[in-house]
């Protein structure tokens, strides 16, 4: 039963009278024309798909946002990988004062240790690499020798202070000059077969107080594992 006012008049919902057919048709026509104007306006603003550019109107805003973030992450990853491949050039710029590195940045093979060989003492470690492979300073210091040096061939010696000198032999090309200061990771020589040598390689020595010492345990104590090709400076865990 419908509610009534106190004076007996009806107070419930009232049915809206149906507009005349002519008026209904006018309303529908206006809506259609308005929609057409909107579509034409959007078409004018949208880029021409025949131009080869991406149609921004083919995806919704949320999808476009996700794709943008993914593209940025991918680009950053590519940049990081490129930085990783940059190698010693970026390492030199960021080198800490007491950092130590491997003398080679590529794979190498240990061919001779610090040991007796052919009845004589071999005072270093031989690392076989292809001809022309860059050789780097293992630590910052001053170049005290950069020239052809008898059986050592083209050689570089670096004074690191505290009575420690490193020696690099048999190079094909010298890259530094005597008296030059170098940082850890600076290219100093290219590998070769000069002097008393039987193949392209680096002969690497460490001298303490003027006397040669086994470079493998000495470098290991300074955060560089020559045998495993690892460096504490680049996040490796080194166990002396």
JSON list of C-alpha atoms in Angstrom, two decimals:
[
{"chain": "A", "resi": 1, "resn": "UNK", "atom": "CA", "xyz": [0.00, 0.00, 0.00]},
{"chain": "A", "resi": 2, "resn": "UNK", "atom": "CA", "xyz": [1.48, 3.38, -1.00]},
{"chain": "A", "resi": 3, "resn": "UNK", "atom": "CA", "xyz": [2.03, 6.08, 1.68]},
{"chain": "A", "resi": 4, "resn": "UNK", "atom": "CA", "xyz": [-0.26, 9.10, 1.61]},
{"chain": "A", "resi": 5, "resn": "UNK", "atom": "CA", "xyz": [0.07, 12.57, 3.04]},
{"chain": "A", "resi": 6, "resn": "UNK", "atom": "CA", "xyz": [-2.27, 13.66, 5.80]},
{"chain": "A", "resi": 7, "resn": "UNK", "atom": "CA", "xyz": [-4.41, 15.47, 3.25]},
{"chain": "A", "resi": 8, "resn": "UNK", "atom": "CA", "xyz": [-4.80, 12.23, 1.33]},
{"chain": "A", "resi": 9, "resn": "UNK", "atom": "CA", "xyz": [-2.47, 13.11, -1.52]},
{"chain": "A", "resi": 10, "resn": "UNK", "atom": "CA", "xyz": [0.06, 10.47, -2.85]},
{"chain": "A", "resi": 11, "resn": "UNK", "atom": "CA", "xyz": [3.71, 11.04, -1.66]},
{"chain": "A", "resi": 12, "resn": "UNK", "atom": "CA", "xyz": [5.53, 8.00, -3.14]},
{"chain": "A", "resi": 13, "resn": "UNK", "atom": "CA", "xyz": [7.57, 7.72, -6.37]},
{"chain": "A", "resi": 14, "resn": "UNK", "atom": "CA", "xyz": [6.08, 9.07, -9.51]},
{"chain": "A", "resi": 15, "resn": "UNK", "atom": "CA", "xyz": [6.58, 7.62, -12.99]},
{"chain": "A", "resi": 16, "resn": "UNK", "atom": "CA", "xyz": [8.37, 10.05, -15.30]},
{"chain": "A", "resi": 17, "resn": "UNK", "atom": "CA", "xyz": [6.17, 10.67, -18.27]},
{"chain": "A", "resi": 18, "resn": "UNK", "atom": "CA", "xyz": [7.56, 9.28, -21.56]},
{"chain": "A", "resi": 19, "resn": "UNK", "atom": "CA", "xyz": [8.66, 12.08, -23.86]},
{"chain": "A", "resi": 20, "resn": "UNK", "atom": "CA", "xyz": [7.03, 12.33, -27.23]},
{"chain": "A", "resi": 21, "resn": "UNK", "atom": "CA", "xyz": [8.69, 10.28, -29.99]},
{"chain": "A", "resi": 22, "resn": "UNK", "atom": "CA", "xyz": [9.84, 13.41, -31.79]},
{"chain": "A", "resi": 23, "resn": "UNK", "atom": "CA", "xyz": [11.64, 14.67, -28.67]},
{"chain": "A", "resi": 24, "resn": "UNK", "atom": "CA", "xyz": [13.25, 11.21, -28.06]},
{"chain": "A", "resi": 25, "resn": "UNK", "atom": "CA", "xyz": [14.61, 11.11, -31.58]},
{"chain": "A", "resi": 26, "resn": "UNK", "atom": "CA", "xyz": [16.14, 14.55, -31.13]},
{"chain": "A", "resi": 27, "resn": "UNK", "atom": "CA", "xyz": [17.94, 13.45, -27.95]},
{"chain": "A", "resi": 28, "resn": "UNK", "atom": "CA", "xyz": [19.39, 10.33, -29.62]},
{"chain": "A", "resi": 29, "resn": "UNK", "atom": "CA", "xyz": [20.52, 12.28, -32.67]},
{"chain": "A", "resi": 30, "resn": "UNK", "atom": "CA", "xyz": [22.31, 14.84, -30.48]},
{"chain": "A", "resi": 31, "resn": "UNK", "atom": "CA", "xyz": [24.17, 12.07, -28.62]},
{"chain": "A", "resi": 32, "resn": "UNK", "atom": "CA", "xyz": [25.31, 10.39, -31.83]},
{"chain": "A", "resi": 33, "resn": "UNK", "atom": "CA", "xyz": [26.54, 13.65, -33.35]},
{"chain": "A", "resi": 34, "resn": "UNK", "atom": "CA", "xyz": [28.40, 14.53, -30.14]},
{"chain": "A", "resi": 35, "resn": "UNK", "atom": "CA", "xyz": [30.14, 11.15, -30.09]},
{"chain": "A", "resi": 36, "resn": "UNK", "atom": "CA", "xyz": [31.19, 11.64, -33.69]},
{"chain": "A", "resi": 37, "resn": "UNK", "atom": "CA", "xyz": [32.78, 14.98, -32.86]},
{"chain": "A", "resi": 38, "resn": "UNK", "atom": "CA", "xyz": [34.75, 13.37, -30.02]},
{"chain": "A", "resi": 39, "resn": "UNK", "atom": "CA", "xyz": [35.98, 10.57, -32.28]},
{"chain": "A", "resi": 40, "resn": "UNK", "atom": "CA", "xyz": [37.04, 13.01, -34.99]},
{"chain": "A", "resi": 41, "resn": "UNK", "atom": "CA", "xyz": [38.90, 15.13, -32.43]},
{"chain": "A", "resi": 42, "resn": "UNK", "atom": "CA", "xyz": [40.77, 12.10, -31.08]},
{"chain": "A", "resi": 43, "resn": "UNK", "atom": "CA", "xyz": [41.65, 11.03, -34.60]},
{"chain": "A", "resi": 44, "resn": "UNK", "atom": "CA", "xyz": [43.11, 14.44, -35.35]},
{"chain": "A", "resi": 45, "resn": "UNK", "atom": "CA", "xyz": [45.20, 14.38, -32.17]},
{"chain": "A", "resi": 46, "resn": "UNK", "atom": "CA", "xyz": [46.48, 10.80, -32.58]},
{"chain": "A", "resi": 47, "resn": "UNK", "atom": "CA", "xyz": [49.67, 10.23, -34.60]},
{"chain": "A", "resi": 48, "resn": "UNK", "atom": "CA", "xyz": [49.35, 8.81, -38.10]},
{"chain": "A", "resi": 49, "resn": "UNK", "atom": "CA", "xyz": [49.97, 5.04, -37.90]},
{"chain": "A", "resi": 50, "resn": "UNK", "atom": "CA", "xyz": [51.44, 5.13, -41.38]},
{"chain": "A", "resi": 51, "resn": "UNK", "atom": "CA", "xyz": [54.36, 7.24, -40.11]},
{"chain": "A", "resi": 52, "resn": "UNK", "atom": "CA", "xyz": [55.92, 4.17, -38.47]},
{"chain": "A", "resi": 53, "resn": "UNK", "atom": "CA", "xyz": [55.77, 5.55, -34.91]},
{"chain": "A", "resi": 54, "resn": "UNK", "atom": "CA", "xyz": [54.18, 3.63, -32.03]},
{"chain": "A", "resi": 55, "resn": "UNK", "atom": "CA", "xyz": [50.48, 4.34, -31.63]},
{"chain": "A", "resi": 56, "resn": "UNK", "atom": "CA", "xyz": [50.16, 5.57, -28.05]},
{"chain": "A", "resi": 57, "resn": "UNK", "atom": "CA", "xyz": [46.41, 5.12, -28.22]},
{"chain": "A", "resi": 58, "resn": "UNK", "atom": "CA", "xyz": [46.62, 1.39, -28.77]},
{"chain": "A", "resi": 59, "resn": "UNK", "atom": "CA", "xyz": [47.44, 0.70, -25.07]},
{"chain": "A", "resi": 60, "resn": "UNK", "atom": "CA", "xyz": [45.98, 2.03, -21.88]},
{"chain": "A", "resi": 61, "resn": "UNK", "atom": "CA", "xyz": [47.94, 4.30, -19.52]},
{"chain": "A", "resi": 62, "resn": "UNK", "atom": "CA", "xyz": [48.72, 1.54, -17.00]},
{"chain": "A", "resi": 63, "resn": "UNK", "atom": "CA", "xyz": [50.25, -0.72, -19.65]},
{"chain": "A", "resi": 64, "resn": "UNK", "atom": "CA", "xyz": [52.28, 2.14, -21.10]},
{"chain": "A", "resi": 65, "resn": "UNK", "atom": "CA", "xyz": [53.62, 2.97, -17.64]},
{"chain": "A", "resi": 66, "resn": "UNK", "atom": "CA", "xyz": [54.72, -0.63, -17.01]},
{"chain": "A", "resi": 67, "resn": "UNK", "atom": "CA", "xyz": [56.44, -0.80, -20.38]},
{"chain": "A", "resi": 68, "resn": "UNK", "atom": "CA", "xyz": [58.26, 2.45, -19.67]},
{"chain": "A", "resi": 69, "resn": "UNK", "atom": "CA", "xyz": [59.59, 1.18, -16.33]},
{"chain": "A", "resi": 70, "resn": "UNK", "atom": "CA", "xyz": [60.66, -2.13, -17.87]},
{"chain": "A", "resi": 71, "resn": "UNK", "atom": "CA", "xyz": [62.48, -0.30, -20.65]},
{"chain": "A", "resi": 72, "resn": "UNK", "atom": "CA", "xyz": [64.32, 1.85, -18.12]},
{"chain": "A", "resi": 73, "resn": "UNK", "atom": "CA", "xyz": [65.35, -1.19, -16.06]},
{"chain": "A", "resi": 74, "resn": "UNK", "atom": "CA", "xyz": [66.58, -2.97, -19.19]},
{"chain": "A", "resi": 75, "resn": "UNK", "atom": "CA", "xyz": [68.54, 0.11, -20.25]},
{"chain": "A", "resi": 76, "resn": "UNK", "atom": "CA", "xyz": [70.13, 0.40, -16.82]},
{"chain": "A", "resi": 77, "resn": "UNK", "atom": "CA", "xyz": [71.08, -3.28, -16.91]},
{"chain": "A", "resi": 78, "resn": "UNK", "atom": "CA", "xyz": [72.72, -2.79, -20.30]},
{"chain": "A", "resi": 79, "resn": "UNK", "atom": "CA", "xyz": [74.60, 0.23, -18.95]},
{"chain": "A", "resi": 80, "resn": "UNK", "atom": "CA", "xyz": [75.80, -1.77, -15.94]},
{"chain": "A", "resi": 81, "resn": "UNK", "atom": "CA", "xyz": [77.00, -4.60, -18.17]},
{"chain": "A", "resi": 82, "resn": "UNK", "atom": "CA", "xyz": [78.84, -2.13, -20.39]},
{"chain": "A", "resi": 83, "resn": "UNK", "atom": "CA", "xyz": [80.49, -0.65, -17.31]},
{"chain": "A", "resi": 84, "resn": "UNK", "atom": "CA", "xyz": [81.54, -4.12, -16.21]},
{"chain": "A", "resi": 85, "resn": "UNK", "atom": "CA", "xyz": [83.14, -4.74, -19.59]},
{"chain": "A", "resi": 86, "resn": "UNK", "atom": "CA", "xyz": [85.00, -1.44, -19.38]},
{"chain": "A", "resi": 87, "resn": "UNK", "atom": "CA", "xyz": [87.58, -3.14, -17.13]},
{"chain": "A", "resi": 88, "resn": "UNK", "atom": "CA", "xyz": [90.62, -1.37, -15.79]},
{"chain": "A", "resi": 89, "resn": "UNK", "atom": "CA", "xyz": [89.85, 2.05, -17.28]},
{"chain": "A", "resi": 90, "resn": "UNK", "atom": "CA", "xyz": [87.01, 2.59, -14.80]},
{"chain": "A", "resi": 91, "resn": "UNK", "atom": "CA", "xyz": [88.92, 0.69, -12.11]},
{"chain": "A", "resi": 92, "resn": "UNK", "atom": "CA", "xyz": [91.79, 3.18, -12.22]},
{"chain": "A", "resi": 93, "resn": "UNK", "atom": "CA", "xyz": [89.43, 6.12, -11.64]},
{"chain": "A", "resi": 94, "resn": "UNK", "atom": "CA", "xyz": [87.83, 4.47, -8.59]},
{"chain": "A", "resi": 95, "resn": "UNK", "atom": "CA", "xyz": [90.92, 2.78, -7.14]},
{"chain": "A", "resi": 96, "resn": "UNK", "atom": "CA", "xyz": [91.35, 3.14, -3.39]},
{"chain": "A", "resi": 97, "resn": "UNK", "atom": "CA", "xyz": [94.84, 4.14, -2.16]},
{"chain": "A", "resi": 98, "resn": "UNK", "atom": "CA", "xyz": [95.68, 0.63, -0.86]},
{"chain": "A", "resi": 99, "resn": "UNK", "atom": "CA", "xyz": [93.93, -1.49, -3.48]},
{"chain": "A", "resi": 100, "resn": "UNK", "atom": "CA", "xyz": [95.72, -4.39, -5.19]},
{"chain": "A", "resi": 101, "resn": "UNK", "atom": "CA", "xyz": [94.75, -6.01, -8.49]},
{"chain": "A", "resi": 102, "resn": "UNK", "atom": "CA", "xyz": [95.74, -8.88, -10.74]},
{"chain": "A", "resi": 103, "resn": "UNK", "atom": "CA", "xyz": [98.27, -7.90, -13.43]},
{"chain": "A", "resi": 104, "resn": "UNK", "atom": "CA", "xyz": [95.99, -9.34, -16.14]},
{"chain": "A", "resi": 105, "resn": "UNK", "atom": "CA", "xyz": [92.28, -8.80, -16.75]},
{"chain": "A", "resi": 106, "resn": "UNK", "atom": "CA", "xyz": [91.72, -11.77, -19.02]},
{"chain": "A", "resi": 107, "resn": "UNK", "atom": "CA", "xyz": [92.07, -15.54, -18.67]},
{"chain": "A", "resi": 108, "resn": "UNK", "atom": "CA", "xyz": [95.63, -16.80, -18.36]},
{"chain": "A", "resi": 109, "resn": "UNK", "atom": "CA", "xyz": [97.46, -20.05, -17.67]},
{"chain": "A", "resi": 110, "resn": "UNK", "atom": "CA", "xyz": [100.14, -20.43, -15.03]},
{"chain": "A", "resi": 111, "resn": "UNK", "atom": "CA", "xyz": [103.04, -22.16, -16.76]},
{"chain": "A", "resi": 112, "resn": "UNK", "atom": "CA", "xyz": [105.89, -21.78, -14.25]},
{"chain": "A", "resi": 113, "resn": "UNK", "atom": "CA", "xyz": [105.83, -21.12, -10.51]},
{"chain": "A", "resi": 114, "resn": "UNK", "atom": "CA", "xyz": [108.37, -19.59, -8.14]},
{"chain": "A", "resi": 115, "resn": "UNK", "atom": "CA", "xyz": [110.63, -22.66, -8.12]},
{"chain": "A", "resi": 116, "resn": "UNK", "atom": "CA", "xyz": [113.79, -24.30, -9.35]},
{"chain": "A", "resi": 117, "resn": "UNK", "atom": "CA", "xyz": [113.82, -24.75, -13.11]},
{"chain": "A", "resi": 118, "resn": "UNK", "atom": "CA", "xyz": [116.59, -26.15, -15.32]},
{"chain": "A", "resi": 119, "resn": "UNK", "atom": "CA", "xyz": [118.95, -26.04, -12.37]},
{"chain": "A", "resi": 120, "resn": "UNK", "atom": "CA", "xyz": [118.29, -22.36, -11.62]},
{"chain": "A", "resi": 121, "resn": "UNK", "atom": "CA", "xyz": [115.81, -20.51, -9.47]},
{"chain": "A", "resi": 122, "resn": "UNK", "atom": "CA", "xyz": [112.83, -19.01, -11.28]},
{"chain": "A", "resi": 123, "resn": "UNK", "atom": "CA", "xyz": [112.09, -15.88, -9.25]},
{"chain": "A", "resi": 124, "resn": "UNK", "atom": "CA", "xyz": [108.54, -15.21, -10.35]},
{"chain": "A", "resi": 125, "resn": "UNK", "atom": "CA", "xyz": [105.37, -16.68, -11.81]},
{"chain": "A", "resi": 126, "resn": "UNK", "atom": "CA", "xyz": [104.78, -17.04, -15.56]},
{"chain": "A", "resi": 127, "resn": "UNK", "atom": "CA", "xyz": [101.28, -16.30, -16.87]},
{"chain": "A", "resi": 128, "resn": "UNK", "atom": "CA", "xyz": [100.67, -17.33, -20.49]},
{"chain": "A", "resi": 129, "resn": "UNK", "atom": "CA", "xyz": [98.45, -14.98, -22.53]},
{"chain": "A", "resi": 130, "resn": "UNK", "atom": "CA", "xyz": [98.17, -14.05, -26.23]},
{"chain": "A", "resi": 131, "resn": "UNK", "atom": "CA", "xyz": [100.56, -11.58, -27.81]},
{"chain": "A", "resi": 132, "resn": "UNK", "atom": "CA", "xyz": [99.63, -7.96, -27.12]},
{"chain": "A", "resi": 133, "resn": "UNK", "atom": "CA", "xyz": [97.45, -8.67, -24.06]},
{"chain": "A", "resi": 134, "resn": "UNK", "atom": "CA", "xyz": [97.44, -5.58, -21.79]},
{"chain": "A", "resi": 135, "resn": "UNK", "atom": "CA", "xyz": [99.32, -5.89, -18.50]},
{"chain": "A", "resi": 136, "resn": "UNK", "atom": "CA", "xyz": [98.35, -3.65, -15.57]},
{"chain": "A", "resi": 137, "resn": "UNK", "atom": "CA", "xyz": [100.00, -2.23, -12.48]},
{"chain": "A", "resi": 138, "resn": "UNK", "atom": "CA", "xyz": [98.94, -4.31, -9.49]},
{"chain": "A", "resi": 139, "resn": "UNK", "atom": "CA", "xyz": [99.22, -1.33, -7.16]},
{"chain": "A", "resi": 140, "resn": "UNK", "atom": "CA", "xyz": [99.86, 2.40, -7.28]},
{"chain": "A", "resi": 141, "resn": "UNK", "atom": "CA", "xyz": [103.45, 3.58, -7.40]},
{"chain": "A", "resi": 142, "resn": "UNK", "atom": "CA", "xyz": [106.25, 5.13, -9.43]},
{"chain": "A", "resi": 143, "resn": "UNK", "atom": "CA", "xyz": [107.72, 3.55, -12.55]},
{"chain": "A", "resi": 144, "resn": "UNK", "atom": "CA", "xyz": [111.44, 3.11, -11.86]},
{"chain": "A", "resi": 145, "resn": "UNK", "atom": "CA", "xyz": [112.25, 1.05, -14.98]},
{"chain": "A", "resi": 146, "resn": "UNK", "atom": "CA", "xyz": [110.60, 0.93, -18.40]},
{"chain": "A", "resi": 147, "resn": "UNK", "atom": "CA", "xyz": [112.97, -0.33, -21.09]},
{"chain": "A", "resi": 148, "resn": "UNK", "atom": "CA", "xyz": [114.60, -3.40, -22.61]},
{"chain": "A", "resi": 149, "resn": "UNK", "atom": "CA", "xyz": [116.36, -5.18, -19.73]},
{"chain": "A", "resi": 150, "resn": "UNK", "atom": "CA", "xyz": [118.45, -8.14, -20.92]},
{"chain": "A", "resi": 151, "resn": "UNK", "atom": "CA", "xyz": [116.87, -11.56, -20.33]},
{"chain": "A", "resi": 152, "resn": "UNK", "atom": "CA", "xyz": [113.74, -9.86, -19.00]},
{"chain": "A", "resi": 153, "resn": "UNK", "atom": "CA", "xyz": [113.15, -8.29, -22.42]},
{"chain": "A", "resi": 154, "resn": "UNK", "atom": "CA", "xyz": [110.91, -5.23, -22.46]},
{"chain": "A", "resi": 155, "resn": "UNK", "atom": "CA", "xyz": [110.31, -4.76, -18.74]},
{"chain": "A", "resi": 156, "resn": "UNK", "atom": "CA", "xyz": [108.60, -2.44, -16.28]},
{"chain": "A", "resi": 157, "resn": "UNK", "atom": "CA", "xyz": [109.36, -2.09, -12.59]},
{"chain": "A", "resi": 158, "resn": "UNK", "atom": "CA", "xyz": [107.13, -0.14, -10.19]},
{"chain": "A", "resi": 159, "resn": "UNK", "atom": "CA", "xyz": [108.18, 1.08, -6.74]},
{"chain": "A", "resi": 160, "resn": "UNK", "atom": "CA", "xyz": [105.13, 0.92, -4.46]},
{"chain": "A", "resi": 161, "resn": "UNK", "atom": "CA", "xyz": [106.85, 2.29, -1.38]},
{"chain": "A", "resi": 162, "resn": "UNK", "atom": "CA", "xyz": [107.57, 0.41, 1.84]},
{"chain": "A", "resi": 163, "resn": "UNK", "atom": "CA", "xyz": [110.48, -1.32, 0.04]},
{"chain": "A", "resi": 164, "resn": "UNK", "atom": "CA", "xyz": [108.12, -3.21, -2.32]},
{"chain": "A", "resi": 165, "resn": "UNK", "atom": "CA", "xyz": [108.76, -3.35, -6.07]},
{"chain": "A", "resi": 166, "resn": "UNK", "atom": "CA", "xyz": [106.87, -5.35, -8.72]},
{"chain": "A", "resi": 167, "resn": "UNK", "atom": "CA", "xyz": [108.51, -6.45, -11.98]},
{"chain": "A", "resi": 168, "resn": "UNK", "atom": "CA", "xyz": [106.83, -7.28, -15.30]},
{"chain": "A", "resi": 169, "resn": "UNK", "atom": "CA", "xyz": [108.91, -8.94, -18.06]},
{"chain": "A", "resi": 170, "resn": "UNK", "atom": "CA", "xyz": [108.92, -10.05, -21.73]},
{"chain": "A", "resi": 171, "resn": "UNK", "atom": "CA", "xyz": [106.52, -7.38, -23.00]},
{"chain": "A", "resi": 172, "resn": "UNK", "atom": "CA", "xyz": [106.00, -6.61, -26.66]},
{"chain": "A", "resi": 173, "resn": "UNK", "atom": "CA", "xyz": [105.39, -2.89, -26.08]},
{"chain": "A", "resi": 174, "resn": "UNK", "atom": "CA", "xyz": [106.11, -0.47, -23.23]},
{"chain": "A", "resi": 175, "resn": "UNK", "atom": "CA", "xyz": [103.21, 1.81, -22.27]},
{"chain": "A", "resi": 176, "resn": "UNK", "atom": "CA", "xyz": [104.73, 3.94, -19.46]},
{"chain": "A", "resi": 177, "resn": "UNK", "atom": "CA", "xyz": [107.86, 5.99, -18.87]},
{"chain": "A", "resi": 178, "resn": "UNK", "atom": "CA", "xyz": [110.36, 6.01, -16.04]},
{"chain": "A", "resi": 179, "resn": "UNK", "atom": "CA", "xyz": [109.43, 8.49, -13.33]},
{"chain": "A", "resi": 180, "resn": "UNK", "atom": "CA", "xyz": [105.73, 8.26, -14.17]},
{"chain": "A", "resi": 181, "resn": "UNK", "atom": "CA", "xyz": [103.23, 7.78, -11.33]},
{"chain": "A", "resi": 182, "resn": "UNK", "atom": "CA", "xyz": [100.64, 5.08, -12.00]},
{"chain": "A", "resi": 183, "resn": "UNK", "atom": "CA", "xyz": [97.51, 3.97, -10.19]},
{"chain": "A", "resi": 184, "resn": "UNK", "atom": "CA", "xyz": [96.47, 0.38, -9.58]},
{"chain": "A", "resi": 185, "resn": "UNK", "atom": "CA", "xyz": [94.99, -0.94, -12.82]},
{"chain": "A", "resi": 186, "resn": "UNK", "atom": "CA", "xyz": [96.94, 1.37, -15.14]},
{"chain": "A", "resi": 187, "resn": "UNK", "atom": "CA", "xyz": [98.05, -0.32, -18.41]},
{"chain": "A", "resi": 188, "resn": "UNK", "atom": "CA", "xyz": [101.86, -0.46, -18.33]},
{"chain": "A", "resi": 189, "resn": "UNK", "atom": "CA", "xyz": [102.91, -3.09, -20.86]},
{"chain": "A", "resi": 190, "resn": "UNK", "atom": "CA", "xyz": [101.66, -5.44, -23.56]},
{"chain": "A", "resi": 191, "resn": "UNK", "atom": "CA", "xyz": [102.49, -9.14, -23.34]},
{"chain": "A", "resi": 192, "resn": "UNK", "atom": "CA", "xyz": [105.04, -10.58, -25.69]},
{"chain": "A", "resi": 193, "resn": "UNK", "atom": "CA", "xyz": [108.04, -12.85, -26.08]},
{"chain": "A", "resi": 194, "resn": "UNK", "atom": "CA", "xyz": [111.07, -10.56, -25.78]},
{"chain": "A", "resi": 195, "resn": "UNK", "atom": "CA", "xyz": [114.26, -11.41, -23.87]},
{"chain": "A", "resi": 196, "resn": "UNK", "atom": "CA", "xyz": [114.91, -14.94, -22.61]},
{"chain": "A", "resi": 197, "resn": "UNK", "atom": "CA", "xyz": [111.47, -16.33, -23.35]},
{"chain": "A", "resi": 198, "resn": "UNK", "atom": "CA", "xyz": [109.87, -19.25, -25.18]},
{"chain": "A", "resi": 199, "resn": "UNK", "atom": "CA", "xyz": [106.36, -17.96, -25.79]},
{"chain": "A", "resi": 200, "resn": "UNK", "atom": "CA", "xyz": [104.04, -15.01, -25.22]},
{"chain": "A", "resi": 201, "resn": "UNK", "atom": "CA", "xyz": [103.56, -14.55, -21.49]},
{"chain": "A", "resi": 202, "resn": "UNK", "atom": "CA", "xyz": [104.01, -12.28, -18.49]},
{"chain": "A", "resi": 203, "resn": "UNK", "atom": "CA", "xyz": [106.79, -13.03, -16.02]},
{"chain": "A", "resi": 204, "resn": "UNK", "atom": "CA", "xyz": [105.65, -11.36, -12.77]},
{"chain": "A", "resi": 205, "resn": "UNK", "atom": "CA", "xyz": [107.86, -10.79, -9.72]},
{"chain": "A", "resi": 206, "resn": "UNK", "atom": "CA", "xyz": [107.52, -9.20, -6.30]},
{"chain": "A", "resi": 207, "resn": "UNK", "atom": "CA", "xyz": [110.66, -7.87, -4.62]},
{"chain": "A", "resi": 208, "resn": "UNK", "atom": "CA", "xyz": [110.72, -6.95, -0.93]},
{"chain": "A", "resi": 209, "resn": "UNK", "atom": "CA", "xyz": [113.79, -5.10, 0.35]},
{"chain": "A", "resi": 210, "resn": "UNK", "atom": "CA", "xyz": [115.45, -5.85, -2.99]},
{"chain": "A", "resi": 211, "resn": "UNK", "atom": "CA", "xyz": [114.95, -9.62, -2.77]},
{"chain": "A", "resi": 212, "resn": "UNK", "atom": "CA", "xyz": [112.48, -11.70, -4.79]},
{"chain": "A", "resi": 213, "resn": "UNK", "atom": "CA", "xyz": [109.70, -13.44, -2.90]},
{"chain": "A", "resi": 214, "resn": "UNK", "atom": "CA", "xyz": [107.09, -15.94, -4.06]},
{"chain": "A", "resi": 215, "resn": "UNK", "atom": "CA", "xyz": [104.45, -13.68, -5.65]},
{"chain": "A", "resi": 216, "resn": "UNK", "atom": "CA", "xyz": [101.52, -16.05, -5.18]},
{"chain": "A", "resi": 217, "resn": "UNK", "atom": "CA", "xyz": [101.39, -16.13, -1.32]},
{"chain": "A", "resi": 218, "resn": "UNK", "atom": "CA", "xyz": [102.56, -12.50, -1.11]},
{"chain": "A", "resi": 219, "resn": "UNK", "atom": "CA", "xyz": [99.77, -11.25, -3.37]},
{"chain": "A", "resi": 220, "resn": "UNK", "atom": "CA", "xyz": [97.30, -13.55, -1.61]},
{"chain": "A", "resi": 221, "resn": "UNK", "atom": "CA", "xyz": [98.10, -11.76, 1.66]},
{"chain": "A", "resi": 222, "resn": "UNK", "atom": "CA", "xyz": [97.24, -8.50, -0.15]},
{"chain": "A", "resi": 223, "resn": "UNK", "atom": "CA", "xyz": [93.83, -9.62, -1.40]},
{"chain": "A", "resi": 224, "resn": "UNK", "atom": "CA", "xyz": [94.79, -11.07, -4.79]},
{"chain": "A", "resi": 225, "resn": "UNK", "atom": "CA", "xyz": [94.57, -14.79, -5.62]},
{"chain": "A", "resi": 226, "resn": "UNK", "atom": "CA", "xyz": [96.67, -15.31, -8.75]},
{"chain": "A", "resi": 227, "resn": "UNK", "atom": "CA", "xyz": [95.95, -19.05, -8.89]},
{"chain": "A", "resi": 228, "resn": "UNK", "atom": "CA", "xyz": [92.16, -18.58, -8.85]},
{"chain": "A", "resi": 229, "resn": "UNK", "atom": "CA", "xyz": [92.16, -15.18, -10.62]},
{"chain": "A", "resi": 230, "resn": "UNK", "atom": "CA", "xyz": [90.26, -13.44, -7.81]},
{"chain": "A", "resi": 231, "resn": "UNK", "atom": "CA", "xyz": [90.51, -9.98, -6.21]},
{"chain": "A", "resi": 232, "resn": "UNK", "atom": "CA", "xyz": [89.20, -8.76, -2.88]},
{"chain": "A", "resi": 233, "resn": "UNK", "atom": "CA", "xyz": [88.92, -5.30, -4.45]},
{"chain": "A", "resi": 234, "resn": "UNK", "atom": "CA", "xyz": [86.17, -6.65, -6.70]},
{"chain": "A", "resi": 235, "resn": "UNK", "atom": "CA", "xyz": [84.24, -8.43, -3.96]},
{"chain": "A", "resi": 236, "resn": "UNK", "atom": "CA", "xyz": [85.91, -11.84, -3.91]},
{"chain": "A", "resi": 237, "resn": "UNK", "atom": "CA", "xyz": [86.52, -13.54, -0.57]},
{"chain": "A", "resi": 238, "resn": "UNK", "atom": "CA", "xyz": [90.26, -14.18, -0.36]},
{"chain": "A", "resi": 239, "resn": "UNK", "atom": "CA", "xyz": [91.58, -16.73, 2.13]},
{"chain": "A", "resi": 240, "resn": "UNK", "atom": "CA", "xyz": [95.35, -16.36, 2.65]}
]
